Amino acid sequence: MMLPSLTMKLQVSTLLMAWFGVLSCVQAEFFTSIGHMTDLIYAEKDLVQALKEYILVEEAKLSKIKSWANKMEALTSKSAADPEGYLAHPVNAYKLVKRLNTDWPALEDLVLQDSAAGFIANLSVQRQFFPTDEDESGAAKALMRLQDTYKLDPDTISRGELPGTKYQAMLSMDDCFGMGRSAYNEGDYYHTVLWMEQVLKQLDAGEEGTVAKAQALDYLSYAVFQLGDLHRAVELTRRLLSLDPSHERAGGNLRYFERLLEEEREKQSLNQTEAVLETQGGLYERPVDYLPERDVYESLCRGEGVKLTPRRQKRLFCRYHHGNRVPQLLIAPFKEEDEWDSPHIVRYYDVMSDEEIERIKEIAKPKLARATVRDPKTGVLTVASYRVSKSSWLEEDDDPVVARVNRRMQHITGLTVKTAELLQVANYGMGGQYEPHFDFSRVRPRSLVVSEGPTLIDLRRLELLAAFQPPYHPPPSPFLPHQGRLFVTGEAQSGATGSVEPALTLLLFALILEQRTSVGLCENYSLS
């Protein structure tokens, strides 16, 4: 009996290698761009396909081995029953020698055949373009940002009950542990407590996972200690030691916590201490080390913003906008809608077609890079945790659609794009945000003289100030006089070191903030 053909070749999906070219063009920080994260969806899909092909090869290999084993079992049971009689037949004697000399070594080669080599090779190539620890941490922080903004508790998030979502996705106990650990590694003990408590809740509900209760208690006990809840830290550490008495760090922590607790009791009476501890009761306030504007914009995200009174709403209208009778807009004016009365905010509809939008996205995607801000100390562009997005800048030479869109912007605003920034395409990632900020400087210029009489400000002194836009929120600038008249002068000659228009814009913004209404502009400048 001859052994069936043992020649097998692993057919691994070539789609894996196709994604090599796609992902190699993508920078890290996938969490900052949903556009780039979609590439990961397709890459993972192809990995699954390659894995299934590997499984099929392994199953085919095992099927051949199993078939061979069954045939050999039937044959050997017959030959072993009467060895001499079996070998009396010369054909049986020949086949026995052949099997042991040829077929069994061939079977050995089949068993030793590494059918996983191709899959592992492709996976290793792709792995260098996989998300990193930074991406996982960024994704976790994004989820926590949504948790805070929309006032969602971990239990709601773990059940996948998020408002406005199309698909339901639940967080396992291991996922929740990963969230808490990411917060812990960032020194965010507030969210560490919330997510480690969720881990314990799901464990108590009978959910199975790879995380032990002692691990969650280890993180939780230290986090509540960092939040100042010494009494609960002692309680949780004791629970941890009851589950794992050999836990050395927990034993050391317990002795340390108990010593601190005793010192607290020595400083004040027992009743006062208990009163302080009882006020915490496992409930902790969100840290206040954030911008005061955050409460305002988070309430706006939740739809809790200020509302116009009926009287003010009556002042809002819809109209066709022809840009002061721009010829191009007389036949096809834009739809304009008032959104707010003061300051006047309008919305334009159908400015771009779906085809134009998709084309701009197509040419922008390869250029997407992490959005940056200017460091106020060094003046160097750098990434910031409060700007979670990727952006790209498109020039008119990139594609005709860019020039068309720019022309429309000119027609709508009545302004030229020659002195404007390039067309920017921003793609926000998970929990994408850009916290409240100013696009102008409010730093006090030392060269300006404040007086109560007429004040003359040379815009050329503000040029560098206008180009420097810090990403923080300083207090209102006191450089503008609160009394007397203000005169502004400046020159914009060819060959000068820079244009004064940005400085003028800066100054006008500052005047608006200072609520100045009496301003004289010299050197051919006007307020129109």
Coordinates of C-alpha atoms in Angstrom, one line a residue:
M1 CA 0.0 0.0 0.0
M2 CA 1.4 3.3 -1.0
L3 CA 1.2 6.5 1.1
P4 CA -0.9 9.1 -0.5
S5 CA 0.9 12.1 -2.0
L6 CA 2.5 14.1 0.8
T7 CA 3.4 17.2 -1.3
M8 CA 1.6 20.2 0.2
K9 CA 2.1 23.9 -0.3
L10 CA 0.7 26.5 2.0
Q11 CA -1.5 29.0 0.1
V12 CA -1.4 32.2 2.2
S13 CA -3.5 35.1 1.1
T14 CA -1.5 37.6 -0.9
L15 CA -3.8 40.3 0.3
L16 CA -1.7 40.6 3.4
M17 CA 1.2 41.9 1.4
A18 CA -1.0 44.3 -0.5
W19 CA -1.8 46.0 2.8
F20 CA 1.9 46.3 3.5
G21 CA 2.1 49.1 0.9
V22 CA -0.9 50.9 2.4
L23 CA 0.1 50.7 6.1
S24 CA 3.7 51.6 5.3
C25 CA 2.6 55.0 4.2
V26 CA 0.7 55.6 7.4
Q27 CA 2.3 57.1 10.4
A28 CA 1.7 55.8 13.9
E29 CA -0.9 57.3 16.2
F30 CA -3.8 55.6 14.5
F31 CA -6.1 56.7 17.3
T32 CA -5.8 60.3 16.1
S33 CA -7.5 59.6 12.7
I34 CA -10.6 57.5 11.9
G35 CA -9.5 57.7 8.3
H36 CA -6.3 55.8 9.0
M37 CA -8.1 53.4 11.4
T38 CA -10.3 52.2 8.6
D39 CA -7.2 50.8 7.0
L40 CA -6.7 48.7 10.1
I41 CA -10.2 47.2 9.6
Y42 CA -9.2 45.9 6.1
A43 CA -5.8 44.7 7.3
E44 CA -7.3 42.7 10.1
K45 CA -9.9 41.3 7.7
D46 CA -7.1 40.0 5.5
L47 CA -5.3 38.6 8.5
V48 CA -8.3 36.6 9.4
Q49 CA -8.5 35.3 5.9
A50 CA -4.9 34.2 6.0
L51 CA -5.4 32.6 9.3
K52 CA -8.4 30.6 8.0
E53 CA -6.3 29.5 5.0
Y54 CA -3.6 28.3 7.4
I55 CA -6.2 26.4 9.4
L56 CA -7.4 24.7 6.2
V57 CA -3.9 23.6 5.4
E58 CA -3.4 22.3 8.9
E59 CA -6.7 20.4 8.8
A60 CA -5.8 18.9 5.4
K61 CA -2.5 17.8 6.9
L62 CA -4.1 16.3 9.9
S63 CA -6.7 14.6 7.7
K64 CA -3.9 12.9 5.7
I65 CA -2.1 11.8 8.8
K66 CA -5.3 10.5 10.4
S67 CA -6.2 8.5 7.2
W68 CA -2.7 7.0 7.1
A69 CA -2.9 6.1 10.8
N70 CA -6.3 4.3 10.3
K71 CA -4.9 2.3 7.4
M72 CA -1.8 1.4 9.3
E73 CA -3.9 0.3 12.3
A74 CA -5.9 -2.1 10.2
L75 CA -2.9 -3.4 8.5
T76 CA -0.7 -4.0 11.6
S77 CA -3.6 -5.6 13.5
K78 CA -3.8 -8.2 10.7
S79 CA 0.0 -8.7 10.4
A80 CA 0.6 -8.9 14.1
A81 CA -2.1 -11.7 14.5
D82 CA 0.0 -14.1 12.4
P83 CA 3.5 -12.6 11.6
E84 CA 4.9 -15.7 10.0
G85 CA 1.9 -16.4 7.9
Y86 CA 1.7 -12.7 6.8
L87 CA 5.3 -12.7 5.7
A88 CA 5.0 -16.0 4.0
H89 CA 3.5 -14.0 1.1
P90 CA 6.4 -12.3 -0.7
V91 CA 4.4 -9.2 -1.6
N92 CA 3.6 -8.6 2.1
A93 CA 7.3 -8.9 2.9
Y94 CA 8.2 -6.4 0.2
K95 CA 5.6 -3.9 1.2
L96 CA 6.7 -4.1 4.9
V97 CA 10.2 -3.2 3.9
K98 CA 9.1 -0.5 1.6
R99 CA 6.8 1.1 4.1
L100 CA 9.5 1.3 6.8
N101 CA 12.1 2.5 4.4
T102 CA 10.1 5.0 2.3
D103 CA 6.6 5.7 3.5
W104 CA 7.2 6.2 7.2
P105 CA 10.1 8.7 6.5
A106 CA 7.7 10.5 4.1
L107 CA 5.1 10.7 6.9
E108 CA 7.8 12.1 9.2
D109 CA 8.4 14.9 6.7
L110 CA 4.7 15.6 6.6
V111 CA 4.5 15.8 10.4
L112 CA 7.5 18.1 10.5
Q113 CA 6.3 20.3 7.7
D114 CA 5.9 23.9 9.1
S115 CA 2.8 25.1 7.4
A116 CA 2.7 28.1 9.6
A117 CA 5.9 29.6 8.3
G118 CA 4.2 31.6 5.5
F119 CA 1.5 33.0 7.8
I120 CA 4.0 33.9 10.5
A121 CA 6.3 35.6 8.0
N122 CA 3.4 37.8 6.7
L123 CA 2.2 38.5 10.2
S124 CA 5.7 39.6 11.2
V125 CA 5.9 42.0 8.3
Q126 CA 2.6 43.5 9.1
R127 CA 3.2 43.7 12.8
Q128 CA 5.6 46.6 12.5
F129 CA 2.7 48.7 11.1
F130 CA 0.3 47.6 13.8
P131 CA -1.0 50.0 16.5
T132 CA 1.5 50.6 19.3
D133 CA 1.1 50.9 23.1
E134 CA 0.7 54.7 22.4
D135 CA -2.3 53.9 20.2
E136 CA -3.9 51.7 22.8
S137 CA -3.3 54.3 25.5
G138 CA -4.7 57.0 23.2
A139 CA -7.8 55.0 22.4
A140 CA -8.4 54.3 26.1
K141 CA -8.0 58.0 26.9
A142 CA -10.4 58.9 24.1
L143 CA -13.0 56.6 25.5
M144 CA -12.6 58.2 29.0
R145 CA -12.9 61.6 27.4
L146 CA -16.3 60.6 25.9
Q147 CA -17.2 59.1 29.3
D148 CA -16.6 62.5 31.0
T149 CA -18.0 64.7 28.3
Y150 CA -21.3 62.8 28.1
K151 CA -21.4 61.8 31.7
L152 CA -21.5 58.0 31.1
D153 CA -20.7 55.5 33.8
P154 CA -18.4 52.5 33.0
D155 CA -21.3 50.1 33.3
T156 CA -23.2 51.9 30.5
I157 CA -20.1 51.9 28.3
S158 CA -19.2 48.2 29.0
R159 CA -22.7 47.3 27.8
G160 CA -22.2 49.2 24.6
E161 CA -25.2 51.5 25.3
L162 CA -23.7 54.6 23.8
P163 CA -26.0 57.3 22.4
G164 CA -25.8 57.9 18.6
T165 CA -24.0 54.6 17.8
K166 CA -25.1 52.2 15.1
Y167 CA -23.5 49.0 16.3
Q168 CA -23.5 47.6 19.8
A169 CA -20.1 46.6 21.2
M170 CA -19.6 45.4 24.7
L171 CA -16.5 45.6 26.8
S172 CA -15.4 42.4 28.5
M173 CA -13.9 42.2 32.0
D174 CA -10.4 42.1 30.4
D175 CA -11.2 45.1 28.3
C176 CA -12.3 47.1 31.4
F177 CA -9.1 46.0 33.1
G178 CA -7.2 47.4 30.2
M179 CA -9.0 50.7 30.5
G180 CA -8.2 50.9 34.2
R181 CA -4.6 50.0 33.7
S182 CA -4.1 52.6 30.9
A183 CA -5.5 55.3 33.3
Y184 CA -3.2 54.1 36.0
N185 CA -0.2 54.3 33.8
E186 CA -1.1 57.9 33.0
G187 CA -1.4 58.7 36.7
D188 CA -5.2 59.2 36.2
Y189 CA -6.4 57.6 39.5
Y190 CA -9.9 58.9 39.1
H191 CA -10.6 56.8 36.0
T192 CA -8.5 53.9 37.4
V193 CA -11.0 53.6 40.3
L194 CA -14.0 53.8 38.0
W195 CA -12.8 51.0 35.7
M196 CA -11.3 48.7 38.3
E197 CA -14.6 48.9 40.2
Q198 CA -16.3 47.9 36.9
V199 CA -13.9 44.9 36.7
L200 CA -14.9 43.7 40.1
K201 CA -18.6 44.2 39.3
Q202 CA -18.3 42.0 36.2
L203 CA -16.3 39.4 38.1
D204 CA -18.9 39.3 40.8
A205 CA -21.5 38.8 38.1
G206 CA -19.8 35.6 37.1
E207 CA -18.0 36.8 34.0
E208 CA -14.9 34.8 33.2
G209 CA -11.6 36.3 32.0
T210 CA -7.9 36.2 32.3
V211 CA -7.7 38.8 35.1
A212 CA -7.9 37.7 38.7
K213 CA -9.8 39.7 41.3
A214 CA -6.6 40.2 43.3
Q215 CA -5.1 42.1 40.3
A216 CA -8.0 44.5 40.1
L217 CA -7.9 45.0 43.9
D218 CA -4.2 45.7 43.7
Y219 CA -4.7 48.6 41.3
L220 CA -7.9 49.8 43.0
S221 CA -6.4 50.0 46.5
Y222 CA -3.5 52.1 45.4
A223 CA -5.6 54.4 43.3
V224 CA -8.0 55.2 46.1
F225 CA -5.0 55.9 48.3
Q226 CA -3.8 58.4 45.8
L227 CA -7.2 60.0 45.9
G228 CA -6.9 60.4 49.6
D229 CA -9.3 57.8 50.7
L230 CA -7.0 56.1 53.2
H231 CA -9.7 54.2 55.1
R232 CA -11.0 52.5 51.9
A233 CA -7.4 51.8 50.8
V234 CA -6.9 49.8 54.0
E235 CA -10.2 47.9 53.4
L236 CA -9.4 47.0 49.8
T237 CA -5.8 45.9 50.7
R238 CA -7.2 43.6 53.4
R239 CA -9.5 42.1 50.8
L240 CA -6.6 41.6 48.5
L241 CA -4.6 39.8 51.2
S242 CA -7.5 37.6 52.0
L243 CA -7.4 36.4 48.4
D244 CA -3.6 36.2 48.1
P245 CA -1.9 36.2 51.5
S246 CA 1.5 35.9 49.9
H247 CA 1.2 39.2 48.0
E248 CA 4.3 41.0 49.3
R249 CA 3.5 44.5 47.9
A250 CA 0.0 44.4 49.4
G251 CA 1.5 43.4 52.8
G252 CA 3.9 46.3 52.7
N253 CA 1.2 48.7 51.5
L254 CA -1.2 47.6 54.3
R255 CA 1.4 48.3 57.0
Y256 CA 2.1 51.7 55.5
F257 CA -1.6 52.6 55.1
E258 CA -2.3 51.5 58.7
R259 CA 0.6 53.6 60.0
L260 CA -0.7 56.7 58.1
L261 CA -4.2 56.0 59.4
E262 CA -2.9 55.9 63.0
E263 CA -1.0 59.2 62.5
E264 CA -4.2 60.8 61.2
R265 CA -6.1 59.6 64.3
E266 CA -3.4 61.1 66.5
K267 CA -3.7 64.4 64.8
Q268 CA -7.4 64.8 65.4
S269 CA -10.2 63.2 67.4
L270 CA -11.7 59.9 66.2
N271 CA -15.1 61.4 65.5
Q272 CA -13.6 64.1 63.3
T273 CA -11.6 61.6 61.4
E274 CA -14.5 59.3 60.8
A275 CA -16.6 62.3 59.6
V276 CA -14.0 63.2 57.0
L277 CA -13.6 59.6 55.8
E278 CA -17.4 59.0 55.6
T279 CA -17.8 62.0 53.2
Q280 CA -15.9 60.0 50.6
G281 CA -17.6 56.7 50.8
G282 CA -16.1 55.5 47.5
L283 CA -17.4 58.4 45.5
Y284 CA -14.7 60.7 44.0
E285 CA -14.9 64.0 42.2
R286 CA -13.4 64.5 38.8
P287 CA -10.0 66.3 39.1
V288 CA -10.2 70.0 38.7
D289 CA -6.9 70.4 37.0
Y290 CA -8.4 71.3 33.6
L291 CA -9.4 74.4 31.8
P292 CA -12.5 76.3 33.1
E293 CA -13.9 76.5 29.6
R294 CA -14.2 72.7 29.5
D295 CA -17.4 72.7 31.4
V296 CA -18.9 75.0 28.9
Y297 CA -17.9 73.1 25.8
E298 CA -18.8 69.8 27.3
S299 CA -22.3 71.0 28.1
L300 CA -22.5 72.2 24.4
C301 CA -21.5 68.7 23.3
R302 CA -24.4 67.3 25.3
G303 CA -26.8 69.7 23.8
E304 CA -27.2 71.7 27.0
G305 CA -25.9 75.0 25.5
V306 CA -27.6 78.4 25.8
K307 CA -30.8 78.8 23.9
L308 CA -32.1 81.8 22.0
T309 CA -35.2 83.5 23.4
P310 CA -38.3 83.4 21.1
R311 CA -37.7 87.2 20.5
R312 CA -34.2 86.6 19.3
Q313 CA -35.2 83.6 17.3
K314 CA -37.5 85.8 15.2
R315 CA -34.5 87.7 14.0
L316 CA -33.1 84.6 12.3
F317 CA -33.9 84.1 8.7
C318 CA -33.0 81.9 5.7
R319 CA -32.1 83.6 2.4
Y320 CA -30.2 83.2 -0.9
H321 CA -26.7 84.7 -0.7
H322 CA -25.3 86.2 -3.9
G323 CA -22.2 87.8 -2.3
N324 CA -23.1 91.5 -3.0
R325 CA -24.3 90.5 -6.5
V326 CA -21.2 88.6 -7.5
P327 CA -21.9 87.6 -11.2
Q328 CA -21.1 83.9 -10.5
L329 CA -23.7 83.8 -7.8
L330 CA -26.5 85.7 -9.5
I331 CA -27.7 82.6 -11.3
A332 CA -26.9 80.1 -8.6
P333 CA -26.8 81.8 -5.2
F334 CA -25.9 79.9 -2.0
K335 CA -28.4 78.9 0.6
E336 CA -27.7 80.9 3.8
E337 CA -29.3 80.4 7.2
D338 CA -28.8 82.5 10.3
E339 CA -27.7 80.3 13.3
W340 CA -27.1 83.1 15.8
D341 CA -27.7 86.8 16.0
S342 CA -24.9 88.2 18.1
P343 CA -22.2 87.4 17.1
H344 CA -23.7 86.9 13.7
I345 CA -23.2 83.2 12.7
V346 CA -24.5 81.8 9.4
R347 CA -24.5 78.4 7.8
Y348 CA -24.2 77.8 4.0
Y349 CA -25.8 74.7 2.4
D350 CA -24.8 72.6 -0.6
V351 CA -21.5 74.4 -1.1
M352 CA -19.8 71.2 -2.3
S353 CA -21.1 68.2 -4.1
D354 CA -20.7 64.7 -2.7
E355 CA -18.3 63.9 -5.5
E356 CA -16.1 66.9 -4.6
I357 CA -16.1 65.9 -1.0
E358 CA -15.0 62.4 -1.8
R359 CA -12.3 63.6 -4.1
I360 CA -10.9 66.0 -1.5
K361 CA -10.9 63.2 1.1
E362 CA -9.1 61.0 -1.5
I363 CA -6.3 63.4 -2.2
A364 CA -6.0 64.4 1.5
K365 CA -5.8 61.0 3.1
P366 CA -2.2 60.2 2.0
K367 CA -1.1 63.5 3.4
L368 CA -2.7 63.2 6.8
A369 CA -0.3 63.9 9.7
R370 CA -0.8 64.5 13.4
A371 CA -2.1 68.0 13.9
T372 CA 0.3 70.2 15.8
V373 CA 0.3 73.4 17.8
R374 CA 3.1 75.9 18.5
D375 CA 4.9 75.4 21.8
P376 CA 4.7 78.7 23.7
K377 CA 8.2 78.3 25.1
T378 CA 10.2 77.1 22.1
G379 CA 8.0 78.3 19.2
V380 CA 8.4 74.8 17.7
L381 CA 5.4 72.9 16.3
T382 CA 4.6 69.9 18.4
V383 CA 1.7 67.5 19.1
A384 CA -0.6 68.2 22.0
S385 CA -2.9 66.0 24.0
Y386 CA -5.8 68.4 23.6
R387 CA -5.7 68.3 19.8
V388 CA -6.5 64.7 18.8
S389 CA -6.7 64.7 15.0
K390 CA -4.7 64.5 11.8
S391 CA -4.8 67.1 9.1
S392 CA -3.4 67.8 5.6
W393 CA -3.1 71.0 3.6
L394 CA -4.1 71.1 0.0
E395 CA -2.8 73.5 -2.7
E396 CA -4.6 74.4 -5.9
D397 CA -2.0 72.5 -7.9
D398 CA -3.0 69.3 -6.1
D399 CA -6.3 69.0 -7.9
P400 CA -8.7 71.2 -9.8
V401 CA -11.4 70.6 -7.2
V402 CA -9.2 72.6 -4.7
A403 CA -9.2 75.6 -6.9
R404 CA -13.0 75.4 -7.4
V405 CA -13.6 75.3 -3.7
N406 CA -11.3 78.2 -3.1
R407 CA -13.1 80.3 -5.7
R408 CA -16.4 79.5 -4.0
M409 CA -15.0 80.6 -0.6
Q410 CA -14.0 83.9 -2.2
H411 CA -17.4 84.4 -3.7
I412 CA -19.2 83.7 -0.4
T413 CA -16.9 85.8 1.8
G414 CA -15.9 88.5 -0.6
L415 CA -12.3 88.0 0.5
T416 CA -9.3 86.7 -1.4
V417 CA -7.6 83.4 -0.6
K418 CA -4.2 84.7 -1.7
T419 CA -3.5 85.7 1.9
A420 CA -5.4 82.9 3.5
E421 CA -4.1 79.5 4.7
L422 CA -4.2 76.5 2.4
L423 CA -7.3 74.4 2.3
Q424 CA -7.1 72.2 5.4
V425 CA -8.7 68.8 5.8
A426 CA -8.9 67.6 9.4
N427 CA -9.7 64.0 10.3
Y428 CA -10.5 63.5 13.9
G429 CA -9.8 60.2 15.7
M430 CA -11.4 58.4 18.7
G431 CA -12.9 61.0 21.0
G432 CA -11.3 63.6 18.7
Q433 CA -11.2 67.0 20.2
Y434 CA -9.7 70.4 20.0
E435 CA -10.2 72.1 23.3
P436 CA -11.2 75.8 23.4
H437 CA -8.4 78.0 22.3
F438 CA -7.6 81.3 20.7
D439 CA -6.0 81.7 17.2
F440 CA -4.3 84.9 18.3
S441 CA -1.9 85.8 21.0
R442 CA -2.9 87.5 24.2
V443 CA 0.6 87.8 25.7
R444 CA 1.4 91.3 26.8
P445 CA 4.0 93.0 24.4
R446 CA 6.6 94.6 26.5
S447 CA 7.4 97.2 23.8
L448 CA 3.9 98.8 24.0
V449 CA 3.4 101.8 26.2
V450 CA 0.1 102.0 28.1
S451 CA -1.1 105.5 28.9
E452 CA -4.4 107.2 29.5
G453 CA -3.8 109.7 26.7
P454 CA -3.9 109.0 23.0
T455 CA -2.0 105.8 22.2
L456 CA -0.1 105.0 19.0
I457 CA 0.6 101.4 18.3
D458 CA 2.9 100.4 15.4
L459 CA 1.6 97.2 13.8
R460 CA 5.1 96.2 12.8
R461 CA 5.9 95.6 16.5
L462 CA 3.0 93.1 16.5
E463 CA 4.1 91.1 13.5
L464 CA 6.0 88.5 15.5
L465 CA 3.3 88.4 18.1
A466 CA 0.7 87.7 15.4
A467 CA 2.7 84.8 14.0
F468 CA 3.1 83.3 17.4
Q469 CA -0.1 81.6 18.5
P470 CA 0.3 79.9 21.9
P471 CA -2.0 76.9 22.6
Y472 CA -2.7 77.9 26.1
H473 CA -5.2 80.3 27.6
P474 CA -3.6 83.3 29.3
P475 CA -5.6 85.9 31.1
P476 CA -6.9 89.0 29.1
S477 CA -4.0 91.2 27.9
P478 CA -3.7 94.5 29.7
F479 CA -1.7 96.2 27.0
L480 CA -4.6 98.2 25.6
P481 CA -5.5 101.4 27.4
H482 CA -8.9 101.6 28.9
Q483 CA -9.1 105.3 28.5
G484 CA -8.2 107.7 25.7
R485 CA -8.1 107.2 22.0
L486 CA -6.2 104.5 20.2
F487 CA -4.4 105.0 16.9
V488 CA -2.9 102.3 14.9
T489 CA -0.2 102.8 12.2
G490 CA 1.7 100.4 10.0
E491 CA 3.3 99.8 6.6
A492 CA 3.0 96.8 4.2
Q493 CA 5.6 97.6 1.6
S494 CA 7.2 95.1 -0.7
G495 CA 10.4 93.7 0.6
A496 CA 9.4 94.2 4.2
T497 CA 10.1 91.4 6.7
G498 CA 6.5 90.5 6.9
S499 CA 2.9 91.6 6.3
V500 CA 1.1 93.6 9.0
E501 CA -2.3 92.2 8.1
P502 CA -1.9 89.3 10.6
A503 CA -1.0 91.8 13.3
L504 CA -4.0 94.0 12.4
T505 CA -6.2 91.0 12.7
L506 CA -4.6 90.2 16.0
L507 CA -5.2 93.7 17.3
L508 CA -8.8 93.8 16.1
F509 CA -9.6 90.6 17.9
A510 CA -8.0 92.0 21.0
L511 CA -10.1 95.1 20.7
I512 CA -13.2 93.0 20.4
L513 CA -12.3 91.2 23.6
E514 CA -11.6 94.5 25.3
Q515 CA -14.9 95.8 23.9
R516 CA -13.2 98.8 22.4
T517 CA -15.3 100.8 19.9
S518 CA -13.3 104.0 19.4
V519 CA -10.4 103.1 17.1
G520 CA -8.6 105.2 14.5
L521 CA -6.7 103.4 11.8
C522 CA -4.0 105.2 10.0
E523 CA -1.9 104.4 6.9
N524 CA -4.8 103.5 4.6
Y525 CA -6.3 101.0 7.0
S526 CA -10.1 100.9 7.4
L527 CA -12.6 99.0 9.5
S528 CA -14.8 98.1 6.5

